[in-house]
Amino acid sequence: MSILIEPVTNVQGIGESKKSDLESLGILTVGDLLEYLPFRYDDNKLKSLPEIEHDEKATIEGKVHSEPSLRHFPRKKSRLSVRVLVGEKFLITAVFFNRAFLKNQITPGQTVTLKGKWDKHKMTLNASDIHFGPYQSDQSIEPVYPLRGEIYMKSLRKMIQQAFQQYGQLIPEVLPESLSMRYKLMKRGEALYRMHFPSSFDVLKMARRTLVYEELLLFQLKMQLFKKINREMSQGKSLNLSKEKTQAFISSLPFTLTEAQARVVGEILKDLQSPYRMNRLLQGDVGSGKTAVGAVALYAAVTAGKQGALMVPTEILAEQHFQSLEKMFAPFGIRTELLTSSVKGKKRKEILQSLSEGEISVMIGTHALIQDEVNFKDLGLVITDEQHRFGVNQRRVLREKGSFPDVLFMTATPIPRTLAISAFGDMDVSTIDVMPAGRKTIKTHWAKHDMLSRILEFVRKELKKGRQAYVICPLIEESEKIDVQNAIDVHAQLSMYFGENASVGLMHGRLHPSEKEQVMRQFAENESQILVSTTVVEVGVNVPNATVMIIYDADRFGLSQLHQLRGRVGRGSEQSYCILIADPKSEEGQERMTIMTETANGFELSEKDLQLRGPGDFFGSKQSGLPDFKTADLVHDYRVLETARKDAAELVFSEYFWKEDQYTPLRVHLEAAGVFQNDRLD
Ligand code: ADP
Ligand code: MG
């Protein structure tokens, strides 16, 4: 084993008292100490006084001009001040608070380097640090460590320095040489040393690059090994599907599959035929045609004599999917049924019975599908649509239905590649990145609240052409705390404004599911021309005749969500419009609105969203399953992550990797992470 797990007290100068201080920082071993990295680096370049702004933190060099004077205050507080000559002509005052002990160390004539905040008007430096002697250029970058308790930066750095003297040469390489050569990386020991003692920002960058790559490669290896092991252990089935029949079904569709759809269908069919259990994420922008892909997969499973299930988060969506899939499947003599909580009594009983007898081939429904009473005869494929809406648990229950069906997760929230790779690194990912031809780009405008009358006039014109409009509001009822338009108010206003000319529907989360259904159906059938709604309408719903999407207080939504909402229009052949009403005060809010008007591509948007909000926020919670990295940063290092992923895949599938004794430190790391334990199977 590596020497790095020796106790930290083996470093000269670290005794019992320092040991317990270090413990409070989580440092127990020599390795911990060497890898206790700064979280920030300050630029400590020497400056001349005229260069320094008022209130700027800066480093200067000067000569002590007089004896320091010390004043004491109650509660052991003190103020030490000393006159310092900086350059030839500036006589300034340096002030130290509560550091009375410095008085005896500072003597006139001495050259000192001072760091602190500069008060230009009082010609005073509020000093936070003093170094006795001239400025040394190797101090030009100052690492800042997360500290706590009794430990001071200087003493920590001394310990780290000492640890490197004793152990620096013994730090083992983790990366295979072929890889560190390929990317011209530093030795691990050098990279670590340079993280603590960088000689320049360029060197620091090289060091960081090395450690980031190492960390991400290890992470990717872990993911890929999990995937490989899961595959080899899981009892998948090879579906004996009919390619001819599947092809015939594809030809029966009213359109030709896009290249992207065809590619993804190929990936899925291959999974179905393989003896492994499919665990695949299918992501595609709103309107990219995921349903058709899902339908082909379901049909293919049926040709193999299996049953298929499609689970969606809302009843409306279930019903829409049912209607379109039923139409596609009926000509092929396939029985498709719908199961939601509104299917009750005799009908429900009959469906459950037929399902367990295998008479129903394709079952579509909400989470009603995962109730205990639902039994399939021979479930071969499960698809969940809008998968991010389902909890991890629900997904697991679905996976356990029947005997190990293949599973396909579909999502229209384009997950930035970086996040997909990390959060779903142990899944295979298919992406539909091309839209069906002939789609008109939705024209997106950003308007201020005071332009409302013009906007309504525009809606009136569209309605005259026979089109319909969505109006989205962030809240249901008026709230005194947040001044936002609410659905109920807006509904009342618009009903009044349009009067006889239009029927206005109202939809929000507090309605009973059956009421929601009814409202949605009225809109879908053009009985109402305007639908005022909260974001419940967001997911998957399809009303091709709707051409206008108006979003109140649009700055309250994230980019990805706005994009989802916008995707409700632009589904027919007519030109569609999205109008964002917002007066954002923050610069970020304004930037978000501008990005929306400029970007139509969901993946691009999600990358920007990620950059604006950070990965933690993206999934809306800490449960995103994203790992905490030591040096890597998913937003900035995503290219490295991709490279690491490719390299990891190569390694995992190379025979070399599986030979005993190969890449030993690498294996030590992976074993420590529990990769080779078989209890990882879910
Ligand atoms: P989403 O990916 O958002 O679920 P849908 O599957 O609902 O998208 O498809 C959106 C619309 O595009 C549907 O009306 C569908 O019939 C149509 N569509 C799907 N694939 C194609 C294609 N290859 N060519 C033309 N239209 C298509
Ligand atoms: Mg869909």
XYZ file of C-alpha atoms and ligand atoms in Angstrom:
710
model
C 0.000 0.000 0.000
C 0.984 3.561 -0.429
C 3.041 5.333 2.180
C 0.619 8.182 2.036
C -1.589 6.603 4.651
C 1.074 6.986 7.318
C -0.172 9.100 10.204
C 0.436 12.782 9.772
C 2.577 12.840 12.921
C 5.322 11.135 10.912
C 5.984 14.525 9.409
C 8.715 16.288 11.378
C 7.387 19.077 13.537
C 3.857 17.715 13.830
C 3.233 16.679 17.391
C 0.130 15.822 19.315
C -1.279 19.339 19.538
C -0.893 20.036 15.834
C -2.237 16.597 15.125
C -5.548 17.424 16.732
C -5.681 20.800 14.983
C -5.195 19.036 11.678
C -7.834 16.506 12.568
C -10.392 19.275 12.729
C -9.613 19.911 9.069
C -10.065 16.249 8.260
C -6.344 15.665 7.892
C -5.245 12.369 9.404
C -2.620 10.977 7.092
C 0.365 12.315 5.214
C -1.676 11.914 2.046
C -4.492 14.029 3.467
C -2.043 16.788 4.246
C -0.428 16.730 0.816
C -3.845 16.803 -0.819
C -5.285 19.554 1.359
C -5.553 22.042 -1.477
C -6.073 25.802 -1.472
C -9.543 26.849 -2.559
C -8.389 30.176 -3.946
C -5.250 31.990 -5.056
C -4.680 35.675 -4.495
C -2.599 37.696 -6.844
C 0.126 39.109 -4.639
C 2.006 41.085 -7.231
C 4.022 43.971 -5.812
C 2.422 47.303 -6.585
C 3.548 50.900 -6.380
C 1.288 53.239 -4.420
C -0.125 55.267 -7.337
C -1.301 52.029 -8.953
C -3.472 51.078 -6.009
C -7.144 52.031 -5.911
C -8.908 53.188 -2.798
C -10.051 50.155 -0.753
C -8.039 47.761 -2.887
C -6.202 44.904 -1.246
C -2.552 45.097 -2.263
C 1.011 44.183 -1.461
C 3.662 46.872 -1.052
C 7.292 47.097 0.050
C 8.770 49.848 2.200
C 11.185 50.925 4.894
C 10.125 51.316 8.540
C 10.468 55.035 9.282
C 9.801 55.331 13.006
C 9.249 53.380 16.188
C 5.791 51.768 16.142
C 3.250 53.158 18.556
C 0.799 50.925 20.371
C -2.551 51.751 21.962
C -4.520 49.382 24.108
C -8.306 49.194 24.299
C -10.640 47.280 26.564
C -11.006 43.540 26.116
C -7.434 43.013 24.981
C -7.953 44.963 21.805
C -5.068 46.968 20.446
C -3.966 49.119 17.561
C -0.375 49.234 16.427
C 0.651 51.900 13.949
C 3.933 52.557 12.252
C 5.171 55.035 9.645
C 6.604 53.424 6.535
C 8.443 55.037 3.644
C 7.259 53.564 0.351
C 9.437 54.231 -2.661
C 11.303 57.509 -2.405
C 8.545 59.863 -1.557
C 5.479 58.334 0.087
C 5.304 58.276 3.834
C 2.328 56.184 4.860
C 0.878 54.694 8.011
C 0.533 50.954 8.424
C -2.003 49.834 11.013
C -2.271 46.428 12.681
C -5.191 45.536 14.891
C -4.819 43.177 17.840
C -1.307 42.190 16.976
C 0.528 43.934 19.771
C 3.293 41.334 19.732
C 4.589 42.847 16.491
C 5.758 45.929 18.366
C 9.053 44.403 19.413
C 9.727 42.900 16.000
C 9.411 46.094 14.000
C 12.472 48.336 14.053
C 13.235 51.551 12.137
C 15.335 51.126 9.016
C 14.070 47.664 8.352
C 12.683 46.700 4.914
C 9.259 45.065 5.129
C 6.624 43.687 2.773
C 3.093 44.554 3.771
C -0.245 43.281 2.628
C -3.518 44.985 3.361
C -6.342 47.225 2.326
C -5.312 50.649 1.098
C -7.094 53.796 2.297
C -6.104 56.349 -0.294
C -7.512 59.358 1.574
C -5.872 58.665 4.893
C -2.683 57.309 3.244
C -3.114 54.304 5.508
C -2.710 50.608 4.916
C -4.898 48.352 7.046
C -2.321 45.617 7.190
C -3.339 41.982 7.394
C 0.113 40.585 6.907
C 3.765 41.547 7.304
C 6.856 39.880 6.004
C 10.222 41.077 7.369
C 12.477 41.647 4.396
C 12.130 42.673 0.773
C 9.359 41.360 -1.444
C 10.119 37.965 -2.886
C 8.758 37.191 -6.310
C 7.930 33.609 -5.369
C 5.272 35.027 -3.095
C 3.480 36.614 -5.973
C 0.695 34.042 -5.841
C -0.823 33.454 -2.470
C -2.754 30.228 -1.950
C -5.670 30.535 0.452
C -6.742 27.437 2.370
C -10.000 26.611 4.049
C -9.027 26.999 7.700
C -10.723 26.538 10.978
C -9.728 26.490 14.634
C -6.216 27.065 15.839
C -4.367 26.608 12.581
C -2.774 29.540 10.825
C -1.963 29.677 7.175
C 1.753 30.053 7.731
C 2.023 27.114 10.030
C -0.069 24.950 7.726
C 2.163 25.844 4.812
C 5.243 25.006 6.810
C 3.832 21.585 7.598
C 2.955 20.993 3.964
C 6.428 22.093 2.908
C 7.972 19.674 5.379
C 5.706 16.852 4.263
C 6.841 17.378 0.685
C 10.475 17.303 1.756
C 10.028 13.930 3.392
C 7.483 12.338 1.078
C 7.394 14.313 -2.175
C 9.477 11.779 -4.053
C 7.297 8.925 -2.850
C 3.959 10.126 -4.192
C 2.866 7.383 -6.591
C 1.654 8.049 -10.097
C -2.020 7.205 -10.550
C -2.433 7.815 -14.243
C -1.114 5.294 -16.736
C 1.934 6.740 -18.415
C 0.365 6.546 -21.853
C -2.296 9.000 -20.764
C -0.106 11.466 -18.912
C 2.210 11.488 -21.930
C -0.671 11.983 -24.320
C -1.889 15.085 -22.506
C 1.532 16.304 -21.372
C 0.502 16.172 -17.751
C 2.734 16.686 -14.750
C 3.795 13.915 -12.432
C 1.258 13.614 -9.670
C 3.766 14.663 -7.014
C 4.786 17.726 -8.939
C 1.220 18.718 -9.665
C 0.336 18.508 -5.991
C 3.423 20.480 -5.027
C 2.619 23.186 -7.535
C -0.926 23.488 -6.264
C 0.581 24.503 -2.927
C 3.619 26.377 -4.180
C 2.913 27.681 -7.667
C 5.714 29.662 -9.234
C 3.378 31.334 -11.700
C -0.243 31.250 -12.735
C 0.741 29.276 -15.825
C 2.348 26.585 -13.750
C -0.682 26.552 -11.500
C -2.889 25.996 -14.500
C -0.813 23.023 -15.629
C -0.912 21.530 -12.167
C -4.638 21.971 -11.904
C -5.142 20.465 -15.333
C -3.299 17.360 -14.230
C -5.319 16.885 -11.077
C -8.644 17.668 -12.752
C -7.997 15.101 -15.438
C -6.954 12.528 -12.885
C -10.026 13.117 -10.768
C -12.403 12.975 -13.709
C -10.761 9.905 -15.194
C -11.107 8.077 -11.895
C -14.713 9.155 -11.674
C -15.440 7.989 -15.186
C -13.677 4.703 -14.622
C -15.843 4.173 -11.609
C -19.017 4.884 -13.555
C -18.039 2.692 -16.453
C -17.010 -0.150 -14.221
C -20.353 0.062 -12.429
C -22.034 -0.059 -15.773
C -19.987 -3.000 -16.977
C -20.441 -4.944 -13.773
C -24.161 -4.193 -13.652
C -24.461 -5.420 -17.187
C -22.638 -8.618 -16.654
C -24.526 -9.433 -13.498
C -28.020 -8.362 -14.481
C -30.327 -10.950 -15.914
C -31.366 -9.294 -19.114
C -33.088 -11.063 -21.911
C -32.369 -11.038 -25.550
C -35.599 -10.123 -27.323
C -36.169 -12.075 -30.471
C -37.719 -9.219 -32.361
C -38.715 -9.140 -35.998
C -36.735 -6.644 -37.991
C -39.014 -6.926 -41.000
C -42.153 -6.227 -39.022
C -40.484 -3.363 -37.205
C -39.407 -1.912 -40.520
C -42.932 -2.235 -41.832
C -44.205 -0.359 -38.812
C -41.695 2.422 -39.371
C -42.826 2.685 -42.988
C -46.432 2.982 -41.853
C -45.736 6.188 -39.951
C -47.047 9.359 -41.628
C -43.486 10.711 -41.883
C -39.972 9.462 -42.495
C -37.832 9.241 -39.385
C -35.194 11.906 -39.142
C -31.629 10.727 -39.303
C -31.344 11.236 -35.563
C -34.508 9.290 -34.839
C -33.326 6.433 -37.047
C -29.950 6.348 -35.309
C -31.533 6.262 -31.882
C -33.993 3.565 -32.943
C -30.990 1.532 -34.050
C -29.326 1.961 -30.667
C -32.442 0.883 -28.838
C -33.149 -2.142 -31.025
C -29.599 -3.289 -30.505
C -30.081 -3.046 -26.751
C -33.328 -4.989 -26.934
C -31.660 -7.785 -28.851
C -28.619 -7.924 -26.626
C -28.557 -10.282 -23.653
C -27.924 -7.314 -21.359
C -30.602 -5.334 -19.700
C -31.149 -1.980 -21.364
C -30.757 1.037 -19.115
C -30.906 3.922 -21.534
C -31.702 7.606 -21.377
C -33.209 9.138 -24.491
C -33.033 12.891 -24.591
C -34.366 15.099 -27.303
C -35.546 18.647 -27.512
C -39.230 19.469 -27.290
C -40.849 18.379 -30.534
C -37.893 16.337 -31.720
C -40.109 13.274 -32.034
C -39.349 11.071 -29.073
C -42.823 9.578 -29.083
C -42.329 8.018 -32.479
C -39.058 6.488 -31.305
C -40.798 5.135 -28.216
C -43.556 3.710 -30.393
C -41.094 1.867 -32.619
C -39.377 0.408 -29.563
C -42.694 -0.729 -28.083
C -43.740 -2.222 -31.370
C -40.449 -4.078 -31.711
C -40.859 -5.559 -28.223
C -44.331 -6.738 -29.180
C -43.003 -8.471 -32.281
C -40.837 -10.474 -29.891
C -43.977 -11.611 -28.077
C -43.436 -9.271 -25.147
C -45.565 -6.592 -23.570
C -44.538 -2.964 -23.378
C -45.431 -0.160 -20.987
C -45.237 3.602 -21.299
C -45.430 5.620 -18.097
C -45.994 9.381 -18.082
C -46.359 11.892 -15.242
C -49.831 13.342 -15.960
C -53.207 12.031 -17.031
C -53.477 14.473 -19.880
C -50.225 13.321 -21.290
C -51.165 9.679 -20.813
C -54.339 10.254 -22.719
C -52.600 12.048 -25.561
C -50.019 9.331 -25.874
C -52.743 6.733 -25.757
C -54.655 8.397 -28.568
C -51.679 8.707 -30.862
C -50.158 5.298 -30.128
C -53.445 3.483 -30.339
C -53.886 4.929 -33.831
C -50.433 3.715 -34.858
C -50.782 0.239 -33.357
C -54.395 -0.649 -34.173
C -53.756 -1.407 -37.883
C -51.226 -4.013 -36.731
C -53.752 -5.743 -34.521
C -52.103 -4.672 -31.306
C -54.260 -3.971 -28.301
C -53.291 -0.791 -26.503
C -54.918 0.333 -23.265
C -54.853 3.309 -20.956
C -54.589 3.023 -17.191
C -54.852 6.047 -14.943
C -56.514 6.635 -11.615
C -59.647 7.772 -13.448
C -60.093 4.359 -15.005
C -62.323 2.685 -12.457
C -64.707 -0.154 -11.695
C -65.520 -2.806 -14.253
C -63.383 -1.256 -16.935
C -60.345 -1.249 -14.672
C -60.915 -4.816 -13.620
C -61.203 -5.948 -17.191
C -58.011 -4.145 -18.162
C -56.018 -5.614 -15.293
C -57.310 -9.064 -16.139
C -56.469 -8.788 -19.834
C -53.080 -7.389 -18.993
C -52.171 -10.323 -16.808
C -53.380 -12.703 -19.479
C -51.264 -11.036 -22.091
C -54.128 -9.817 -24.269
C -53.023 -6.240 -23.924
C -49.689 -5.692 -25.602
C -49.046 -2.041 -24.859
C -50.067 -0.371 -21.643
C -50.000 3.381 -21.274
C -50.561 5.152 -18.014
C -49.540 7.321 -15.130
C -47.908 6.085 -11.964
C -51.048 3.947 -11.668
C -48.965 1.481 -13.649
C -46.668 0.771 -10.752
C -49.359 -0.191 -8.268
C -49.242 -3.676 -6.868
C -52.461 -4.759 -8.500
C -50.964 -4.246 -11.941
C -49.455 -7.448 -13.265
C -48.068 -8.022 -16.674
C -47.875 -11.430 -18.250
C -44.503 -10.896 -19.835
C -43.226 -7.335 -19.660
C -40.260 -6.839 -21.962
C -39.872 -3.081 -22.228
C -40.704 -0.162 -19.999
C -40.533 3.438 -21.218
C -40.947 6.455 -19.000
C -41.589 9.792 -20.653
C -40.438 13.056 -19.072
C -38.416 10.949 -16.703
C -37.130 13.822 -14.576
C -40.656 14.133 -13.235
C -40.503 10.745 -11.632
C -38.746 10.069 -8.399
C -35.877 7.652 -8.280
C -38.072 5.264 -6.320
C -40.854 5.191 -8.841
C -38.345 4.417 -11.520
C -36.941 1.575 -9.494
C -40.338 0.012 -8.860
C -40.997 0.135 -12.563
C -37.696 -1.545 -13.297
C -38.651 -4.327 -10.960
C -42.016 -4.965 -12.570
C -42.078 -8.225 -14.427
C -38.868 -10.060 -14.866
C -36.157 -7.531 -15.539
C -37.582 -5.606 -18.479
C -35.416 -3.360 -20.583
C -35.850 0.250 -19.544
C -35.831 3.436 -21.601
C -36.084 6.854 -19.972
C -37.165 9.708 -22.199
C -36.705 13.333 -21.287
C -37.346 16.619 -23.045
C -35.385 18.596 -20.502
C -32.192 18.597 -22.418
C -29.658 17.722 -19.826
C -26.363 19.396 -20.588
C -23.921 16.784 -21.741
C -21.723 17.444 -18.764
C -24.484 16.688 -16.336
C -25.791 13.744 -18.285
C -22.357 12.208 -18.252
C -22.002 12.657 -14.529
C -25.482 12.146 -13.196
C -26.350 9.358 -15.564
C -22.850 8.119 -16.169
C -23.893 4.583 -15.480
C -26.642 4.755 -18.109
C -26.307 4.767 -21.847
C -27.423 8.018 -23.383
C -29.071 8.495 -26.773
C -29.674 11.954 -28.110
C -32.046 13.189 -30.802
C -30.239 16.315 -31.876
C -32.070 17.100 -35.098
C -35.591 18.449 -35.483
C -37.995 17.085 -38.108
C -37.696 19.098 -41.302
C -40.010 21.956 -42.134
C -40.438 23.246 -38.605
C -40.693 26.979 -38.392
C -38.597 28.501 -35.640
C -40.777 30.021 -32.962
C -40.345 33.798 -32.929
C -39.539 34.847 -29.405
C -39.911 38.411 -28.111
C -39.195 39.968 -24.772
C -41.652 42.688 -23.724
C -42.082 44.896 -20.676
C -45.300 44.828 -18.661
C -46.366 48.210 -20.003
C -46.659 46.747 -23.487
C -49.540 44.513 -22.461
C -52.186 46.226 -24.564
C -50.132 45.792 -27.705
C -49.596 42.156 -26.858
C -53.308 41.563 -26.383
C -54.018 43.276 -29.675
C -51.623 40.820 -31.288
C -53.402 37.882 -29.657
C -56.688 39.193 -30.974
C -55.298 39.123 -34.517
C -54.063 35.566 -34.159
C -57.411 34.452 -32.786
C -59.103 36.024 -35.791
C -56.994 33.755 -37.987
C -58.469 30.846 -36.070
C -55.462 30.159 -33.842
C -55.231 29.656 -30.100
C -53.025 31.012 -27.338
C -51.532 29.916 -24.053
C -51.005 32.426 -21.262
C -48.744 31.199 -18.453
C -48.586 32.738 -14.968
C -46.228 31.810 -12.182
C -48.744 31.668 -9.312
C -52.316 30.544 -8.781
C -53.613 33.207 -6.415
C -52.587 36.685 -5.526
C -49.892 36.706 -2.945
C -49.087 39.775 -0.936
C -45.498 38.822 -0.604
C -44.664 38.385 -4.214
C -46.006 40.814 -6.685
C -46.696 38.546 -9.599
C -49.600 38.158 -11.900
C -51.650 35.206 -10.968
C -53.632 32.859 -13.110
C -56.986 33.629 -11.549
C -56.617 37.386 -11.991
C -55.295 37.119 -15.481
C -58.115 34.768 -16.370
C -60.645 37.335 -15.170
C -58.940 40.183 -17.029
C -58.675 38.304 -20.291
C -62.248 37.042 -20.109
C -63.334 40.638 -19.839
C -60.995 41.888 -22.542
C -61.983 39.313 -25.149
C -65.648 39.098 -24.116
C -67.698 37.384 -26.785
C -64.729 36.945 -29.082
C -63.053 34.145 -27.227
C -63.604 31.603 -24.542
C -60.851 31.599 -21.931
C -59.979 28.449 -20.002
C -58.257 28.322 -16.639
C -55.945 25.609 -15.475
C -53.869 25.250 -12.349
C -52.546 22.666 -9.989
C -55.344 22.998 -7.441
C -57.981 21.764 -9.852
C -59.136 18.215 -9.510
C -57.511 15.959 -12.118
C -60.830 15.458 -13.864
C -61.354 19.241 -14.040
C -57.894 19.651 -15.475
C -58.683 17.030 -18.058
C -61.823 18.832 -19.013
C -60.168 22.222 -19.334
C -57.365 20.729 -21.377
C -59.737 18.843 -23.602
C -61.770 21.973 -24.276
C -58.616 23.736 -25.340
C -57.403 20.816 -27.434
C -60.746 20.726 -29.226
C -60.763 24.489 -29.752
C -63.815 24.992 -27.571
C -61.708 27.495 -25.701
C -59.272 29.640 -27.627
C -57.131 30.913 -24.788
C -55.773 28.826 -21.969
C -54.579 30.644 -18.888
C -52.481 28.283 -16.865
C -49.773 27.815 -14.322
C -46.859 25.629 -15.334
C -48.895 22.423 -15.031
C -49.320 22.658 -18.776
C -45.603 22.428 -19.254
C -45.137 18.753 -19.896
C -45.531 17.201 -23.314
C -49.048 18.433 -24.178
C -49.764 18.749 -27.882
C -52.224 21.283 -29.367
C -50.934 22.040 -32.871
C -53.445 24.848 -33.492
C -51.987 26.952 -30.664
C -49.536 29.494 -32.075
C -49.050 31.991 -29.266
C -47.361 31.430 -25.931
C -47.400 34.340 -23.525
C -45.454 34.017 -20.306
C -46.038 36.501 -17.495
C -43.135 37.296 -15.181
C -40.935 35.192 -17.366
C -37.857 36.105 -15.356
C -39.144 33.906 -12.560
C -38.531 30.797 -14.601
C -35.313 29.038 -15.426
C -34.219 28.909 -19.041
C -34.945 25.229 -19.384
C -38.429 25.666 -18.051
C -39.122 28.608 -20.350
C -37.975 26.480 -23.220
C -40.339 23.695 -22.192
C -43.212 26.139 -22.068
C -42.291 27.637 -25.399
C -42.299 24.139 -26.838
C -46.071 23.949 -26.390
C -46.414 26.065 -29.545
C -44.764 25.631 -32.910
C -46.270 22.167 -33.254
C -48.280 22.823 -36.373
C -47.448 24.242 -39.775
C -48.206 27.891 -38.884
C -45.688 30.441 -37.634
C -45.733 30.510 -33.827
C -44.764 33.173 -31.324
C -43.543 33.266 -27.757
C -43.797 36.516 -25.823
C -41.957 36.841 -22.550
C -43.329 39.549 -20.307
C -40.760 40.610 -17.752
C -39.072 43.636 -16.198
C -36.100 41.945 -14.598
C -33.987 44.210 -12.414
C -30.916 42.063 -12.167
C -28.429 41.844 -14.969
C -28.677 38.093 -14.882
C -32.438 38.284 -15.351
C -32.022 40.525 -18.370
C -29.409 38.225 -19.772
C -31.728 35.269 -19.413
C -34.460 37.033 -21.361
C -32.041 37.996 -24.110
C -30.721 34.457 -24.348
C -34.270 33.177 -24.770
C -34.923 35.492 -27.687
C -31.673 34.489 -29.347
C -31.522 30.746 -28.791
C -34.001 28.200 -30.075
C -31.928 25.135 -29.330
C -32.739 23.419 -26.068
C -29.303 21.943 -25.568
C -27.597 25.255 -26.050
C -30.031 26.795 -23.583
C -29.458 24.161 -20.995
C -25.705 24.691 -21.209
C -26.251 28.390 -20.642
C -28.654 27.716 -17.836
C -26.025 25.556 -16.243
C -23.477 28.322 -16.547
C -25.829 30.903 -15.078
C -27.173 28.810 -12.272
C -24.539 26.209 -11.546
C -25.013 22.462 -11.517
C -26.504 22.200 -8.030
C -29.424 24.357 -9.036
C -30.031 22.707 -12.322
C -31.872 19.718 -11.008
C -33.487 21.908 -8.418
C -32.231 19.954 -5.475
C -29.282 18.362 -3.810
C -30.599 14.946 -4.752
C -29.286 15.268 -8.226
C -26.763 12.570 -7.515
C -23.951 14.734 -8.742
C -20.650 13.975 -7.122
C -18.626 16.496 -5.203
C -15.325 17.018 -6.900
C -12.147 18.143 -5.192
C -10.521 20.055 -8.008
C -12.795 19.589 -11.007
C -15.659 21.916 -11.750
C -18.383 20.552 -14.000
C -19.187 23.859 -15.602
C -15.667 24.776 -16.570
C -14.091 21.399 -17.009
C -16.691 19.725 -19.146
C -14.292 19.210 -22.042
C -11.933 17.374 -19.769
C -14.859 15.320 -18.528
C -15.661 14.221 -22.040
C -12.075 13.355 -22.781
C -11.864 11.408 -19.546
C -14.991 9.548 -20.457
C -13.593 8.366 -23.767
C -10.315 7.392 -22.169
C -12.067 5.518 -19.381
C -14.136 3.554 -21.865
C -10.987 2.547 -23.701
C -9.291 1.503 -20.497
C -12.201 -0.512 -19.184
C -12.466 -2.455 -22.371
C -8.767 -3.054 -22.745
C -7.497 -6.446 -21.645
C -4.558 -4.666 -20.207
C -6.688 -3.077 -17.532
C -7.920 -6.369 -16.204
C -4.525 -8.001 -15.862
C -3.355 -8.257 -12.307
C -0.654 -5.756 -11.410
C -1.602 -3.308 -14.102
C -1.998 0.327 -13.070
C -1.719 -0.637 -9.476
C -2.235 2.762 -7.855
C -5.186 3.257 -10.173
C -6.750 0.039 -8.975
C -6.029 0.928 -5.389
C -8.034 4.101 -5.885
C -10.890 2.303 -7.555
C -10.991 -0.443 -4.980
C -11.112 2.148 -2.247
C -14.144 3.589 -4.013
C -15.874 0.224 -3.791
C -16.019 -0.373 -7.510
C -15.180 -4.033 -7.362
C -17.775 -4.906 -4.778
C -20.762 -6.616 -6.260
C -23.319 -5.115 -3.926
C -23.646 -2.193 -6.307
C -26.424 -3.941 -8.195
C -29.702 -2.152 -7.786
P -41.380 15.183 -28.278
O -39.970 14.789 -28.569
O -41.493 16.553 -27.739
O -42.105 14.155 -27.456
P -43.277 14.423 -30.240
O -42.929 12.997 -30.278
O -44.514 14.824 -29.522
O -42.064 15.249 -29.703
O -43.330 14.933 -31.742
C -43.744 16.234 -32.050
C -44.451 16.256 -33.386
O -43.557 15.964 -34.440
C -45.577 15.252 -33.470
O -46.695 15.905 -34.032
C -45.037 14.188 -34.398
O -46.053 13.576 -35.142
C -44.092 14.951 -35.282
N -42.964 14.164 -35.804
C -42.232 13.240 -35.128
N -41.249 12.742 -35.913
C -41.340 13.360 -37.103
C -40.610 13.257 -38.337
N -39.567 12.425 -38.484
N -40.992 14.055 -39.346
C -42.027 14.895 -39.207
N -42.771 15.020 -38.103
C -42.439 14.272 -37.041
Mg -43.070 13.965 -25.744
